[in-house]
Structure formats: structure tokens, C-alpha cells
Amino acid sequence: MAAPPTRDQALSLLAAANNHGDISVKISSLKQAKDLLLSIEPSLAADLFPYLLELQSSPESLVRKLLIQIIEEIGFKAVEHSPTLISVLLTFLRDSDVMVIKQSIVSGTNIFRSVFEEMIVQFQQYGKVERWLEEIWMWMLKFKDAVFGIALEPGSVGIKLLALKFLETFVLLFTSDISDPEKSATEGVRQAVNISWLAGGHPILDPVVLMSEANRTIGILLNFLQPAGSLPGCLTVTVVNWDSWIEQVQLLFLK
């Protein structure tokens, strides 16, 4: 029977990912380290997070991009250290490589959605929200503000497109269901998490404030339609495709 993975094995792989001269060895070692971090006890995995985070200063953009993906995947592996991992996403939004910034927005969008859902579920099940989760949410709000800034400022079209997709996700999360619940039930469609899931009296999430933020974000998206003729092609298509959906959401807010 194979021996269980050890802390020393993971440390050795992280050292190779950080110091080896061959990029293929770095990537392979980091992927193996990720598998070990996912398989060992959370407390042991947490001890290795500082070594994992040393890779955020790696000169190879492929290593930094993979690090972001690993942070997303290990997520809540060791909850008390998760806020430190999540905070790194903000750093990568200012990376020198477009590929790394894109990955940070994509992973951050997925984490934002997961954290929002976890905050709702945790309160429903236990009547409270753990401190570590509240801290992650605070980092996610900072991430949100940073991505909003990216969407509004001049920059790479590819990056702005992903930033706009984050804005779309933000509005979807903080808008009540606009689909027909009876139709969804009969067709077996799983309802996506959104503000409708919130029970009254949540200690962190205020539905009124969040829906107001969503409404403001719809205004930002609509502003992109005004000068649509001057936008790059893919941005124009993306924003126009949201136009009819945004109108439905606006009608919902006006009810």
C-alpha cells in the first residue's frame, strides 16, 4: 500500500516550483503540490500556505496563473487561513501580465459567488456566520471594488470583457429571480443562488443595500450602451446582449 503524502513531500515540490530552472518542472511540481495540499489534513495544509504564497512573486507568469487556480481550488481547505489566500487575488489584479490578471478576475468571480452562497447556507444551518467567512467576504468586497474600477477605466479589451462579466454576475447575485419558478420546477432547472435565498435578519448581508448596489451596477452597464459605437467589437456585442436582460431586471426593481 502506498505511503500517505507527507508535509516534507509537499515542501519539496513547492521548493522545486519556486527554484527550479525549468518552467515545465516548476509547473509539474506545483500541480503535484496542489494534489498533496488537497489530500492531507487541513491543519497540515495550512502550515504550507506561506510557502505556497511565496510563488506570487515568481517571475514566470504561468506559475502565477496556476497559483491563482490553486487558490480557487483549495478554497476553504483550511478555513482560518483562507482569507490570506483570497487576499492575494487583489495583488494579481495589478500584475504585469494580462493572462494573470484575467485568471484573477475569473477565479475571483467564482470565489465571490461561492462565498456569497456559503454565507447564506451557513446562516440558514447554524444561525450565524463564522468569523473567517466574514473576513473573506470583506476581501471579496475589496475585490469587487477593484474589478469595477477595471471595467470603468481604459485598458485591455480582454480584461475589460471579464470585468464586465463580473459586473453581470454581481447583478445576478443581488437580484431576485426573474424566471418563472413554476416553469423552472417542472423543467427541472436548478435555480441559481441569488438574493432571494436570503432569510431575514442575516448579520452581514443586507438585501436592501445589496439590491441597491445591483441597481447602481445596472446603470453602469447601461452607460456602456450609450457610446456603444465607439466600443471595440467584442465589448459592444457583450453589452448589447445584456440589454434585454437588463431591461427585465430593471422592471423587477420598479415593481
Coordinates of C-alpha atoms in Angstrom, one line a residue:
M1 CA 0.0 0.0 0.0
A2 CA 1.3 3.5 -0.9
A3 CA 2.6 5.6 1.9
P4 CA 0.4 8.6 2.7
P5 CA 1.6 12.0 1.4
T6 CA 3.8 13.9 3.8
R7 CA 4.5 17.5 4.6
D8 CA 8.1 17.1 3.5
Q9 CA 7.0 15.9 0.1
A10 CA 4.8 19.0 -0.4
L11 CA 7.6 21.3 0.8
S12 CA 10.0 19.7 -1.7
L13 CA 7.5 20.2 -4.5
L14 CA 6.9 23.8 -3.6
A15 CA 10.6 24.4 -3.4
A16 CA 11.0 23.0 -6.9
A17 CA 8.1 25.1 -8.2
N18 CA 9.9 28.2 -6.8
N19 CA 13.5 27.5 -7.6
H20 CA 13.9 25.0 -10.4
G21 CA 15.3 26.5 -13.7
D22 CA 13.0 24.5 -16.0
I23 CA 9.5 26.0 -16.3
S24 CA 8.0 22.6 -17.1
V25 CA 9.4 21.2 -13.9
K26 CA 8.0 24.2 -12.0
I27 CA 4.5 23.7 -13.4
S28 CA 4.6 19.9 -12.8
S29 CA 5.9 20.3 -9.3
L30 CA 3.2 22.9 -8.4
K31 CA 0.4 20.7 -9.8
Q32 CA 1.7 17.8 -7.7
A33 CA 1.9 20.1 -4.6
K34 CA -1.7 21.1 -5.2
D35 CA -2.8 17.5 -5.1
L36 CA -1.0 16.9 -1.9
L37 CA -2.5 20.0 -0.3
L38 CA -5.9 18.7 -1.2
S39 CA -5.2 15.3 0.2
I40 CA -3.6 16.0 3.6
E41 CA -5.2 17.1 6.8
P42 CA -6.4 20.8 6.7
S43 CA -4.1 21.8 9.6
L44 CA -1.0 20.4 7.8
A45 CA -2.1 22.1 4.5
A46 CA -2.5 25.4 6.3
D47 CA 1.1 25.2 7.6
L48 CA 2.2 25.0 4.0
F49 CA 0.2 28.0 2.7
P50 CA 3.0 30.6 3.4
Y51 CA 5.4 28.5 1.2
L52 CA 2.7 28.3 -1.5
L53 CA 2.2 32.1 -1.3
E54 CA 5.9 32.7 -1.9
L55 CA 5.1 31.8 -5.5
Q56 CA 3.1 35.0 -6.0
S57 CA 6.5 36.7 -6.8
S58 CA 7.6 34.1 -9.3
P59 CA 9.0 35.6 -12.4
E60 CA 7.1 33.1 -14.6
S61 CA 3.6 34.3 -15.4
L62 CA 2.5 30.6 -16.0
V63 CA 3.4 29.9 -12.4
R64 CA 1.5 32.9 -11.1
K65 CA -1.6 32.0 -13.2
L66 CA -1.5 28.4 -11.9
L67 CA -1.2 29.7 -8.3
I68 CA -4.4 31.6 -8.8
Q69 CA -6.2 28.5 -10.0
I70 CA -4.9 26.6 -7.0
I71 CA -6.1 29.2 -4.6
E72 CA -9.5 28.9 -6.1
E73 CA -9.5 25.1 -6.0
I74 CA -8.2 24.7 -2.4
G75 CA -10.6 27.5 -1.4
F76 CA -11.8 26.6 2.1
K77 CA -9.4 23.8 2.7
A78 CA -8.1 25.3 6.0
V79 CA -10.7 27.9 6.8
E80 CA -8.7 30.0 9.3
H81 CA -6.1 30.7 6.6
S82 CA -8.4 31.1 3.7
P83 CA -8.6 35.0 4.0
T84 CA -4.9 35.2 3.4
L85 CA -5.1 33.2 0.2
I86 CA -8.1 35.1 -1.1
S87 CA -6.4 38.5 -0.5
V88 CA -3.7 37.5 -3.0
L89 CA -6.3 37.9 -5.8
L90 CA -6.2 41.7 -5.3
T91 CA -2.4 41.7 -5.8
F92 CA -2.8 39.8 -9.0
L93 CA -5.3 42.3 -10.4
R94 CA -2.3 44.6 -10.7
D95 CA 0.0 42.0 -12.3
S96 CA 2.2 42.9 -15.2
D97 CA 0.9 40.1 -17.3
V98 CA -2.6 40.2 -18.9
M99 CA -3.0 36.5 -18.6
V100 CA -2.5 36.6 -14.9
I101 CA -5.0 39.5 -14.4
K102 CA -7.6 37.6 -16.5
Q103 CA -7.2 34.5 -14.4
S104 CA -7.5 36.5 -11.2
I105 CA -10.8 38.0 -12.4
V106 CA -12.2 34.6 -13.5
S107 CA -11.2 32.8 -10.3
G108 CA -12.3 35.8 -8.1
T109 CA -15.7 35.8 -9.8
N110 CA -16.1 32.1 -9.0
I111 CA -15.0 32.6 -5.4
F112 CA -17.2 35.6 -5.0
R113 CA -20.3 33.5 -5.9
S114 CA -19.2 30.6 -3.7
V115 CA -18.6 32.9 -0.7
F116 CA -22.0 34.6 -1.1
E117 CA -23.7 31.2 -1.2
E118 CA -21.7 29.9 1.8
M119 CA -22.7 32.9 3.9
I120 CA -26.4 32.2 3.2
V121 CA -26.2 28.5 3.8
Q122 CA -24.1 28.9 7.0
F123 CA -26.6 31.3 8.5
Q124 CA -29.5 29.0 7.5
Q125 CA -28.0 26.0 9.1
Y126 CA -26.3 27.5 12.2
G127 CA -27.9 30.9 12.7
K128 CA -24.5 32.6 12.4
V129 CA -21.6 33.4 10.1
E130 CA -18.2 32.3 11.1
R131 CA -15.6 35.0 11.6
W132 CA -13.3 33.5 8.9
L133 CA -16.1 33.6 6.3
E134 CA -17.0 37.2 7.2
E135 CA -13.3 38.2 6.7
I136 CA -13.2 36.5 3.3
W137 CA -16.4 38.4 2.4
M138 CA -14.6 41.7 3.3
W139 CA -11.8 40.8 0.9
M140 CA -14.4 39.9 -1.8
L141 CA -15.9 43.4 -1.4
K142 CA -12.5 44.9 -2.0
F143 CA -12.0 42.6 -5.0
K144 CA -15.4 43.8 -6.3
D145 CA -14.4 47.5 -6.0
A146 CA -11.1 46.8 -7.8
V147 CA -12.8 44.9 -10.7
F148 CA -15.5 47.7 -11.0
G149 CA -12.6 50.1 -11.4
I150 CA -11.0 47.9 -14.1
A151 CA -14.4 47.8 -16.0
L152 CA -14.6 51.6 -16.0
E153 CA -11.0 52.6 -16.8
P154 CA -9.2 52.4 -20.2
G155 CA -7.3 49.2 -20.6
S156 CA -7.0 45.8 -22.3
V157 CA -10.2 44.8 -24.1
G158 CA -9.9 41.2 -22.9
I159 CA -9.5 42.3 -19.3
K160 CA -12.4 44.7 -19.5
L161 CA -14.6 42.0 -21.0
L162 CA -14.0 39.8 -18.0
A163 CA -14.6 42.7 -15.7
L164 CA -17.9 43.3 -17.3
K165 CA -18.8 39.7 -16.9
F166 CA -18.1 40.1 -13.2
L167 CA -20.5 43.0 -13.1
E168 CA -23.1 40.8 -14.7
T169 CA -22.5 38.1 -12.0
F170 CA -22.8 40.8 -9.3
V171 CA -26.2 41.9 -10.6
L172 CA -27.4 38.3 -10.9
L173 CA -26.5 37.5 -7.4
F174 CA -28.2 40.6 -5.9
T175 CA -31.4 40.4 -8.0
S176 CA -34.4 38.3 -7.2
D177 CA -35.4 35.5 -9.6
I178 CA -36.6 36.9 -12.9
S179 CA -37.5 33.5 -14.3
D180 CA -40.8 31.7 -13.7
P181 CA -40.3 29.5 -10.6
E182 CA -43.1 27.1 -11.6
K183 CA -41.6 26.6 -15.1
S184 CA -38.2 26.0 -13.6
A185 CA -39.6 23.4 -11.2
T186 CA -41.4 21.5 -13.9
E187 CA -38.5 21.6 -16.3
G188 CA -36.0 20.6 -13.6
V189 CA -34.0 23.7 -13.9
R190 CA -31.8 24.4 -10.8
Q191 CA -32.3 28.0 -9.5
A192 CA -29.0 29.9 -9.3
V193 CA -28.2 31.3 -5.9
N194 CA -29.3 34.9 -5.6
I195 CA -30.6 37.4 -3.1
S196 CA -34.0 35.5 -3.0
W197 CA -32.2 32.9 -0.8
L198 CA -31.6 35.3 2.0
A199 CA -33.5 34.8 5.2
G200 CA -34.5 37.8 7.3
G201 CA -32.0 39.1 9.8
H202 CA -28.8 38.0 8.2
P203 CA -26.0 39.5 10.2
I204 CA -23.8 40.5 7.3
L205 CA -25.9 40.6 4.1
D206 CA -28.4 43.4 3.9
P207 CA -30.8 42.7 1.0
V208 CA -31.8 46.4 0.6
V209 CA -28.2 47.6 0.4
L210 CA -27.2 44.8 -2.0
M211 CA -30.2 45.3 -4.3
S212 CA -29.4 49.0 -4.4
E213 CA -25.8 48.2 -5.4
A214 CA -27.2 45.9 -8.1
N215 CA -29.4 48.6 -9.4
R216 CA -26.4 51.0 -9.5
T217 CA -24.4 48.4 -11.4
I218 CA -27.2 48.1 -14.0
G219 CA -26.8 51.8 -14.5
I220 CA -23.1 51.3 -15.1
L221 CA -23.8 48.6 -17.7
L222 CA -26.4 50.8 -19.4
N223 CA -23.8 53.6 -19.7
F224 CA -21.7 51.3 -21.8
L225 CA -24.6 51.2 -24.3
Q226 CA -24.6 55.0 -24.8
P227 CA -21.3 55.2 -26.7
A228 CA -21.5 51.6 -28.0
G229 CA -20.5 52.7 -31.5
S230 CA -17.0 53.6 -30.1
L231 CA -16.5 50.4 -28.2
P232 CA -14.3 47.5 -29.5
G233 CA -16.4 44.9 -31.3
C234 CA -16.5 42.2 -28.7
L235 CA -17.4 44.6 -25.9
T236 CA -20.2 46.1 -28.0
V237 CA -21.6 42.6 -28.6
T238 CA -21.3 41.6 -24.9
V239 CA -23.0 44.8 -23.6
V240 CA -25.8 44.7 -26.3
N241 CA -26.5 41.0 -25.5
W242 CA -27.2 42.1 -21.9
D243 CA -29.6 44.9 -22.9
S244 CA -32.8 42.9 -23.0
W245 CA -31.8 41.0 -19.8
I246 CA -31.0 44.3 -18.0
E247 CA -34.5 45.7 -19.0
Q248 CA -36.1 42.7 -17.3
V249 CA -34.1 43.3 -14.2
Q250 CA -35.0 47.0 -14.2
L251 CA -38.7 46.2 -14.4
L252 CA -38.2 43.9 -11.4
F253 CA -36.7 46.7 -9.4
L254 CA -39.6 49.0 -10.4
K255 CA -42.3 46.6 -9.2

